[in-house]
Structures are given as structure tokens and as C-alpha cells.
DNA sequence: ACAAATATTTAGATTTGTCTAAATTTAATT
DNA sequence: AATTAAATTTAGACAAATCTAAATATTTGT
């Protein structure tokens, strides 16, 4: 597979929201930052290679095989993102462009060993799930922290209350977007939570927890 | 710079033995696994871009700028090799192909942080020196272990005595090609050496040391 | 020094992925 | 249902990097 083909497959995968959806030529063109006519040409090629199902003027869907390829690219992309954040001190919002290049490196051993080196992570720095080697993965969902069950881990992806006071609190407690949060325990009495963040345990009130969004795995 | 241009520059650098030498079209063609006519075309392009000095039928040399570019590619290649061996458990003879791809990833921060993550290594798993960010590097030389000064580190790159008995000894003491060896101390009396290998100190006789080649940095 | 051998370059064609402009199909509006 | 608007495809062209075949330059051997 050429670099360009891989880009198309990945974009079709994302636009099709995982797998099903039919994707339009124009939508692909916009994401690829190219012209619809170029997309038509490329789709024809991908169709001949059995990567997509295609009927003229009717949009495309990924074939079984196309989905497999897409998942392997997504897997590589997300593993590299974890690497950049965990090992090279990148922040979660700096990793995309570089991972976009790294995802095209061809070596099965490389990815297997990277996966191992990172401790077989299940989510990337944006809270999205990392497909396993054979293409399985859990869907991720966005939940308020106070609704996350004990024993689950998630990535902090947003706030409900964006008041100055709340943001200040987060800053003081070193809670930032992109941080991984593990729910250690929940207090029945007042709904307060014990969470582990950057390897330290802290206690937060239910009110705080009900204003923080995590992305967790089902 | 395109991927192909980078490959040409790197090959011209290596064929020119570092920097000076004039490199022939045919030699480049062979290394690039392409035809001399294609090389002619590409050299013309590289010349227009100021990367090489070129006179028809007279071969090419890298320009100042070309050397700079070459060193940056070599730096990336060798840092990735260290990463693969040190962090992902690749063996020294498996890394080349993958590093060949990784060297083309474009991100200054990536390389800076990788360098830091690896502890600013000076030699790669083959014992070759890693250029610094601004293109400086020491030449590497091959020395018998018993001639390596105390306090120096090198990579085991070969044996002088390849007898069964000697190889067995090496195997028993877990000394293998590609291992990094640090000379801790030298005993005046009998010329025996204390070396550190894979973080353990061992004692070896002068006779052993005089049959093992290391690649060290000047 | 000259012919033969070798190395290098030019000319013209090919492939991949792209483009513009024009044609065609589908969707939307009245 | 007819017409306009939007989306999609086709046709023909282009740049990058390559190729083959032919032309030209350089080197070598005697």
C-alpha cells in the first residue's frame, strides 16, 4: 500500500464512523485537502484492489479487508501517540502531526515491540481506544467523572463548568486535559471520589467530579 | 526534501566517505538500485537545489549544505537504531531496514526528545558515531579491546581469533557482537581488564582482550 | 594516438497522484 | 414535473521519479 492509499483508507474509516457509513466523494476530498476529481480516481483504484465497495455516484464503504487495513493504521497511529506522550514528553495536543507520519512505517515487529514497551495500552492520549493486533477494540464513550465506575480509567477530555473558579481548581490540583485518571474508590455517603492521577491519589468532591468529562472504554 | 532526494543525499554522503570524495553516477545507481540515467536526472535536480556540486561527466560531491542535510539524516538513522536496540529489544542486525524508514520522519522536536530519552548516545549499535544536533561528531575507529583506554566505551564488532574455544568463551560470558563494553579498569601487572557489559562488571584476561575488536570513538 | 570498452547523459515513454475544465448524474426547489 | 443547484465523474494535462534505447564523453590498452 502506498502512503496515499493508506491516507485515503484512514479517512474513509473515520468519515464512516468506524465502519458502516457510506462516505461521499466530496467529504473525502475535503479531508484529504484535494479535489473531488482526484478522489474519484483514487477510489477507483482502491475498489480494484478490493479495499472499498464502490458504485458510481453512490459513495464508498470500506470492505472487510479495508476495515482491517484501517484498523491497523489507527492502531499504529494511536500507539505512536502514546509513545510520544509517555516517553518523549510531548503533550497530548502536539502529537497528531508526528503520529500521522509514524503510522506509515512498515514493520510488524516494530509495532508489536512498541506495544509491549508501552505496556499494551488500551487508550491513546485523547482517550480513544487502541485496536489490538487482530483488530478488536472497545468503543470509547464520554462520561462525567462521577458516573465512571470504580476501577475504570479514562482520559480527561473536557469540562462542563468552564468558570474561572473551576479551572483554577483544576490547575491547583494539577488536573489537565489529556491526563489519565483512574477511579480508585467512591464514597457512598457524599459521592466524593478517590482518584489516581500521575501516580498520586487525591480526593475530590462529587461536585467537582460532576463537571469533568472523561473518555473511557466500555 | 522528498524521500527520494534524502536517499540520494545519504548515499552520496556514504559513498564519499564522509564528505570529500567525488562520487560516480554508476556507484550511486548501484546503491540506489536504479539506472544511471535516473541518477543523472536526479543529480541535476539536486544540483539546482544547491545540495551537490556537479559538472557533467565529472561526478558529484556534496555541497556544504548537502553535508549538513546528510548529517541530519545520519543522525536520525542512528538515533532510531539506538532506540530500537535499547528500548524495543531489537538486535543490532535487525534495525537497519526499519531505521531506513524512520530516518525520514520530519519533526525536530521528535529527534531532540528521542535523543534526550536515549541519554544523548554518542554511538549507534554498530559502533558508528552519532552526529550532534549541529552536525559535529567524532570519527570512530576499530581497536583491539586491550588497546582501548580506561574510561572508554565501545561496541563489540568482531573477533581476531575465531576459534571454537574462543567463541565458546564469549558465549559463556554473554559477550556478543553488538554489545556495548565499557573499560572500567586495567591491571598493570598482567594486563587483565575489568569491563562493564550489560551493567555487570566482569574480569577478562589480556589474552581475551587482545582478540576482541571494539569500535570506539576517538 | 587511436580504437575499443566503459561511463554518462539525452530523448522520449511510463506510472502515480494530482489538477482544471467540461460532461453527467443525482438532489432540491418551486 | 421541470428546472436549477450540487455532487460526481470523465477527459486531457502535468510534475516527479523512474525506465529503455540511443547518443556522447571519457578512459584504457596497446
XYZ file of C-alpha atoms (C1' of nucleotides) in Angstrom:
496
model
C 0.000 0.000 0.000
C 1.260 3.431 -0.865
C 1.276 6.266 1.604
C -1.533 7.999 -0.234
C -3.711 4.909 -0.315
C -3.270 4.483 3.418
C -4.347 8.074 3.972
C -7.485 7.542 1.927
C -8.366 4.352 3.787
C -7.915 6.006 7.147
C -10.034 8.983 6.169
C -12.795 6.803 4.779
C -12.708 4.846 8.023
C -13.084 7.955 10.164
C -15.735 9.554 7.975
C -17.661 6.295 8.028
C -17.658 6.494 11.834
C -15.883 3.249 12.441
C -17.086 1.009 9.697
C -20.630 1.150 8.329
C -21.330 4.568 6.893
C -21.309 5.435 3.228
C -18.837 8.208 2.556
C -19.168 10.855 -0.144
C -16.509 11.865 -2.624
C -16.715 15.490 -1.553
C -16.238 14.673 2.116
C -13.114 12.694 1.326
C -11.803 15.464 -0.897
C -12.182 17.992 1.878
C -10.376 15.861 4.474
C -7.630 14.949 2.024
C -7.310 18.578 1.012
C -7.583 17.630 -2.603
C -10.174 17.852 -5.398
C -13.184 15.565 -5.825
C -11.915 14.517 -9.236
C -8.725 13.194 -7.688
C -10.791 11.309 -5.153
C -12.807 9.668 -7.907
C -9.624 8.400 -9.487
C -8.238 7.046 -6.264
C -11.473 5.393 -5.227
C -11.495 3.525 -8.488
C -8.063 2.205 -7.670
C -8.954 1.252 -4.122
C -12.037 -0.501 -5.437
C -9.975 -2.546 -7.885
C -7.724 -3.567 -5.019
C -10.714 -4.744 -3.029
C -10.325 -2.191 -0.254
C -13.644 -0.414 -0.783
C -17.094 -1.114 -2.155
C -17.997 1.406 -4.761
C -20.874 2.171 -7.120
C -20.571 5.256 -9.265
C -22.288 8.303 -7.807
C -23.274 6.282 -4.721
C -20.336 6.887 -2.401
C -17.998 4.291 -0.875
C -17.826 1.973 2.093
C -14.822 0.043 3.330
C -14.735 -3.665 2.527
C -13.949 -6.218 5.241
C -10.372 -6.067 4.107
C -10.427 -2.271 4.017
C -11.595 -2.183 7.617
C -8.766 -4.482 8.623
C -6.248 -2.195 6.952
C -7.827 0.904 8.507
C -7.706 -0.600 11.981
C -4.065 -1.458 11.605
C -3.274 2.124 10.642
C -5.341 3.510 13.510
C -3.579 1.121 15.861
C -0.188 2.347 14.741
C -1.208 5.980 14.936
C -2.506 5.684 18.480
C 0.383 3.611 19.767
C 2.805 6.210 18.470
C 0.752 8.919 20.168
C 1.082 7.096 23.461
C 4.802 6.763 22.885
C 5.231 10.455 22.180
C 3.339 11.478 25.301
C 4.541 8.832 27.739
C 8.148 8.515 26.659
C 9.090 11.709 24.869
C 7.205 14.241 26.990
C 5.030 15.523 24.169
C 1.729 16.998 25.289
C -1.491 15.438 24.026
C -2.133 18.274 21.585
C 1.288 18.110 19.893
C 1.316 14.503 18.831
C -1.021 14.324 15.879
C 1.165 15.598 13.089
C 4.104 13.387 14.001
C 1.955 10.291 14.556
C 0.486 10.965 11.140
C 3.922 10.274 9.687
C 4.916 7.443 12.020
C 1.748 5.481 11.290
C 3.074 4.673 7.821
C 6.232 2.913 8.974
C 6.090 -0.691 7.843
C 7.335 -3.283 10.310
C 5.164 -5.686 12.206
C 7.858 -6.321 14.770
C 8.242 -2.615 15.386
C 4.601 -2.232 16.325
C 4.491 -5.402 18.392
C 7.525 -4.341 20.390
C 6.329 -0.766 20.719
C 3.044 -2.080 22.078
C 4.927 -4.204 24.601
C 7.288 -1.353 25.509
C 4.283 0.827 26.312
C 2.639 -1.872 28.424
C -0.114 -2.740 25.938
C -2.092 0.469 26.397
C -5.800 0.415 25.609
C -6.356 4.126 25.129
C -4.419 6.888 23.460
C -3.725 10.349 24.879
C -7.054 11.621 23.551
C -8.965 8.837 25.252
C -9.611 6.897 22.054
C -9.295 3.123 22.116
C -6.316 1.354 20.562
C -7.251 -1.624 18.383
C -5.489 -4.854 19.322
C -3.232 -6.650 16.890
C -6.134 -8.603 15.448
C -8.328 -5.555 15.107
C -10.503 -5.834 18.189
C -11.214 -2.822 20.299
C -13.716 -1.430 22.734
C -15.734 1.626 21.862
C -14.929 4.675 23.885
C -17.578 6.847 25.495
C -17.579 10.233 27.143
C -18.767 10.263 30.743
C -18.862 12.694 33.601
C -16.257 11.598 36.111
C -18.867 10.996 38.821
C -20.540 8.450 36.551
C -17.367 6.457 35.895
C -17.442 3.156 37.780
C -14.793 2.347 40.380
C -11.808 0.548 38.864
C -12.076 2.251 35.467
C -9.563 4.555 33.889
C -10.167 7.380 31.445
C -8.644 10.394 29.826
C -9.724 13.873 30.832
C -11.236 15.376 27.686
C -13.274 18.351 28.819
C -15.168 20.327 31.428
C -18.859 21.026 31.835
C -18.399 24.054 34.050
C -15.822 26.332 32.458
C -15.914 29.005 35.124
C -12.724 30.680 36.184
C -13.008 29.226 39.670
C -13.316 25.670 38.424
C -10.420 25.937 36.008
C -8.329 27.394 38.781
C -9.182 24.450 40.992
C -8.090 22.037 38.265
C -4.871 23.874 37.791
C -4.126 23.879 41.503
C -4.715 20.151 41.690
C -2.657 19.548 38.565
C -5.521 18.136 36.599
C -5.190 18.964 32.926
C -6.783 17.985 29.671
C -5.199 14.788 28.441
C -4.403 13.442 31.886
C -5.162 9.850 32.620
C -7.418 9.421 35.657
C -8.105 6.167 37.474
C -11.097 5.910 39.790
C -9.812 4.215 42.944
C -12.866 4.458 45.179
C -16.206 6.175 45.553
C -17.684 7.296 48.906
C -21.347 6.271 49.188
C -22.100 8.932 51.749
C -21.270 12.096 49.830
C -20.380 10.804 46.387
C -16.809 12.032 46.698
C -14.133 10.203 44.739
C -10.648 8.956 45.329
C -8.743 9.126 42.045
C -5.228 8.358 40.942
C -3.620 10.866 38.626
C 0.057 10.912 37.627
C 0.544 8.164 40.199
C -0.721 10.181 43.142
C -4.039 9.623 44.907
C -6.250 12.590 45.531
C -9.748 13.096 46.915
C -12.305 15.171 45.020
C -15.893 16.110 45.799
C -18.860 14.931 43.807
C -19.441 18.460 42.658
C -16.037 18.583 41.052
C -16.437 15.131 39.567
C -19.764 16.042 38.001
C -18.107 18.789 35.958
C -15.248 16.848 34.438
C -15.605 14.736 31.331
C -13.573 11.578 30.905
C -13.326 9.423 27.845
C -13.430 5.821 28.985
C -13.609 2.414 27.411
C -16.861 0.481 27.688
C 13.037 17.485 0.571
C 11.379 14.432 -0.872
C 12.060 10.962 0.392
C 13.958 10.098 -2.746
C 16.144 13.186 -2.559
C 17.040 12.314 1.012
C 18.034 8.819 -0.047
C 20.301 10.184 -2.748
C 21.959 12.618 -0.375
C 22.585 9.937 2.201
C 24.056 7.577 -0.382
C 26.308 10.253 -1.839
C 27.459 11.029 1.685
C 28.373 7.427 2.415
C 29.994 6.798 -0.953
C 32.001 9.978 -0.500
C 33.328 8.533 2.778
C 32.078 11.252 4.995
C 32.374 14.350 2.896
C 35.185 14.847 0.450
C 35.174 12.213 -2.224
C 33.816 12.590 -5.707
C 31.093 10.050 -6.357
C 30.305 8.478 -9.705
C 26.900 8.159 -11.300
C 27.249 4.409 -11.622
C 28.129 3.934 -7.977
C 25.052 5.870 -6.932
C 22.888 3.913 -9.341
C 24.046 0.643 -7.861
C 23.386 1.686 -4.266
C 20.038 3.187 -5.152
C 19.153 0.080 -7.121
C 18.219 2.185 -10.092
C 19.643 3.050 -13.530
C 22.448 5.520 -14.194
C 20.140 7.563 -16.401
C 17.777 8.104 -13.482
C 20.700 9.169 -11.360
C 21.739 11.752 -13.957
C 18.295 13.295 -13.810
C 18.196 13.396 -10.054
C 21.689 14.818 -9.721
C 20.693 17.646 -11.985
C 17.836 18.410 -9.643
C 19.975 18.188 -6.524
C 22.490 20.455 -8.171
C 19.840 23.069 -8.927
C 18.793 22.945 -5.297
C 22.340 23.575 -4.183
C 22.796 20.246 -2.451
C 25.605 18.947 -4.652
C 28.396 20.273 -6.836
C 28.176 18.821 -10.265
C 29.955 19.071 -13.568
C 28.775 16.848 -16.372
C 30.711 13.598 -16.666
C 32.823 14.564 -13.642
C 30.843 13.030 -10.791
C 29.352 14.813 -7.785
C 30.370 15.992 -4.352
C 28.095 17.237 -1.595
C 27.960 20.979 -1.047
C 28.314 22.451 2.447
C 24.561 22.474 2.652
C 24.367 18.921 1.305
C 26.700 17.716 4.034
C 24.542 19.379 6.632
C 21.464 17.627 5.294
C 23.294 14.295 5.098
C 24.473 14.555 8.692
C 20.985 15.282 9.898
C 19.697 12.160 8.145
C 22.545 10.038 9.502
C 21.844 11.403 12.966
C 18.205 10.424 12.748
C 19.012 6.991 11.375
C 21.468 6.190 14.140
C 19.338 7.541 16.956
C 16.461 5.371 15.799
C 18.795 2.402 15.702
C 19.739 3.006 19.313
C 16.071 3.283 20.196
C 15.211 0.003 18.511
C 18.000 -1.869 20.268
C 17.865 -0.247 23.695
C 14.143 0.197 24.114
C 12.449 -2.289 21.811
C 14.790 -5.249 22.187
C 15.790 -5.408 18.528
C 19.169 -6.972 17.876
C 21.832 -4.889 16.185
C 21.430 -6.719 12.877
C 17.657 -6.224 12.633
C 17.488 -2.478 12.878
C 18.670 -1.199 9.549
C 15.579 -1.615 7.435
C 13.269 -0.006 9.967
C 15.656 2.843 10.726
C 15.807 3.425 6.992
C 12.141 4.352 7.133
C 12.189 6.188 10.441
C 15.017 8.466 9.343
C 12.618 10.288 7.021
C 10.169 11.385 9.715
C 10.112 15.154 9.848
C 9.971 16.710 13.301
C 12.798 18.498 15.018
C 11.198 18.102 18.413
C 10.823 14.374 17.870
C 14.534 13.922 17.312
C 15.550 16.235 20.124
C 13.344 14.406 22.584
C 14.355 10.997 21.294
C 17.985 11.991 21.787
C 17.218 13.044 25.346
C 15.144 9.912 26.025
C 18.091 7.773 24.971
C 20.527 9.726 27.138
C 22.317 11.525 24.303
C 24.118 8.469 22.968
C 27.313 9.006 21.000
C 27.445 5.711 19.169
C 24.886 3.525 17.489
C 24.521 -0.253 17.841
C 27.117 -0.813 15.103
C 29.630 1.387 16.857
C 29.269 4.282 14.462
C 29.231 7.800 15.861
C 26.000 9.811 16.090
C 26.320 13.385 14.819
C 25.189 16.013 17.299
C 22.343 18.366 16.532
C 24.671 20.857 14.880
C 26.438 18.221 12.840
C 29.559 17.591 14.884
C 30.753 14.114 15.534
C 33.842 12.154 16.387
C 35.276 9.632 13.985
C 35.014 6.054 15.085
C 37.940 3.648 14.971
C 38.315 -0.084 15.391
C 40.624 -1.190 18.210
C 41.503 -4.381 19.969
C 39.907 -4.303 23.383
C 43.267 -4.419 25.162
C 44.241 -1.194 23.401
C 41.141 0.699 24.489
C 41.976 3.234 27.207
C 40.347 3.018 30.625
C 37.133 5.014 30.801
C 36.208 4.500 27.135
C 33.215 2.668 25.807
C 32.860 0.810 22.531
C 30.743 -1.629 20.614
C 31.924 -5.162 20.067
C 32.257 -5.502 16.304
C 34.415 -8.545 15.695
C 36.940 -11.138 16.790
C 40.540 -11.712 15.760
C 40.671 -15.302 16.921
C 37.616 -17.102 15.608
C 38.443 -20.464 17.088
C 35.700 -22.602 18.525
C 37.163 -22.299 22.004
C 37.197 -18.503 21.939
C 33.668 -18.192 20.610
C 32.527 -20.579 23.301
C 34.185 -18.426 25.918
C 32.394 -15.353 24.608
C 29.085 -17.132 24.624
C 29.591 -18.366 28.184
C 30.390 -14.851 29.342
C 27.461 -13.434 27.425
C 29.596 -11.281 25.188
C 28.056 -10.920 21.758
C 28.539 -8.860 18.635
C 26.837 -5.535 19.092
C 27.266 -5.423 22.849
C 28.402 -2.197 24.395
C 31.530 -2.625 26.526
C 32.913 -0.075 28.957
C 36.508 -0.384 30.160
C 36.390 0.148 33.920
C 39.973 -0.614 34.864
C 43.171 -2.142 33.592
C 45.595 -4.186 35.741
C 49.174 -3.058 35.130
C 50.604 -6.344 36.336
C 49.063 -8.817 33.892
C 47.172 -6.544 31.509
C 43.814 -8.020 32.544
C 40.760 -5.825 32.234
C 37.711 -5.042 34.278
C 34.851 -4.281 31.898
C 31.208 -3.417 32.285
C 28.815 -5.165 29.938
C 25.028 -5.099 30.203
C 25.529 -3.339 33.529
C 27.575 -6.117 35.121
C 31.297 -5.936 35.781
C 33.450 -8.809 34.681
C 37.160 -9.517 34.658
C 38.881 -10.738 31.488
C 42.465 -11.648 30.740
C 44.678 -9.709 28.382
C 44.689 -12.683 26.049
C 40.951 -12.486 25.655
C 41.021 -8.719 25.314
C 43.605 -8.884 22.574
C 41.281 -10.940 20.397
C 38.157 -8.801 20.576
C 37.610 -5.790 18.337
C 35.707 -2.797 19.612
C 34.560 0.199 17.652
C 35.216 3.269 19.747
C 35.039 6.993 19.367
C 38.310 8.905 19.163
C 47.489 8.247 -30.518
C 43.571 5.574 -31.715
C 40.269 2.019 -31.253
C 37.594 -0.405 -28.019
C 35.471 -0.511 -23.717
C 33.190 1.875 -20.182
C 30.719 5.618 -18.107
C 27.464 9.204 -18.539
C 23.940 11.891 -20.495
C 19.896 12.885 -23.537
C 15.437 11.858 -25.588
C 11.199 10.059 -25.254
C 7.918 6.976 -22.757
C 5.614 5.328 -18.336
C 3.426 5.396 -13.691
C 1.386 7.675 -9.682
C -1.188 11.092 -7.891
C -2.674 15.240 -8.790
C -5.059 19.261 -11.411
C -8.674 22.066 -14.446
C -12.467 22.174 -17.272
C -16.258 20.024 -19.161
C -19.832 16.482 -19.019
C -23.011 13.771 -16.494
C -25.773 12.220 -12.725
C -28.381 12.968 -8.554
C -30.816 16.038 -5.366
C -33.548 20.082 -4.327
C -36.961 23.681 -5.292
C -40.718 25.614 -6.892
C -42.658 17.561 -13.245
C -39.426 20.775 -14.871
C -35.651 23.425 -13.823
C -31.882 24.751 -11.108
C -28.285 23.529 -7.980
C -24.997 20.424 -6.180
C -22.236 16.368 -6.390
C -19.644 13.270 -9.074
C -17.207 11.541 -12.919
C -14.543 11.825 -17.326
C -11.069 13.685 -20.369
C -6.883 15.593 -21.020
C -2.705 17.667 -18.940
C 1.169 17.971 -15.572
C 5.140 17.093 -12.222
C 8.059 13.620 -10.022
C 10.724 9.762 -10.465
C 11.612 6.247 -12.997
C 12.726 3.343 -17.406
C 14.799 1.901 -22.241
C 17.348 2.938 -26.122
C 20.325 5.837 -28.404
C 23.905 9.369 -28.384
C 28.005 11.312 -26.478
C 32.142 11.641 -23.440
C 35.866 9.645 -21.071
C 39.129 6.159 -20.026
C 42.028 2.282 -21.128
C 45.017 -0.801 -23.608
C 48.165 -1.449 -26.873
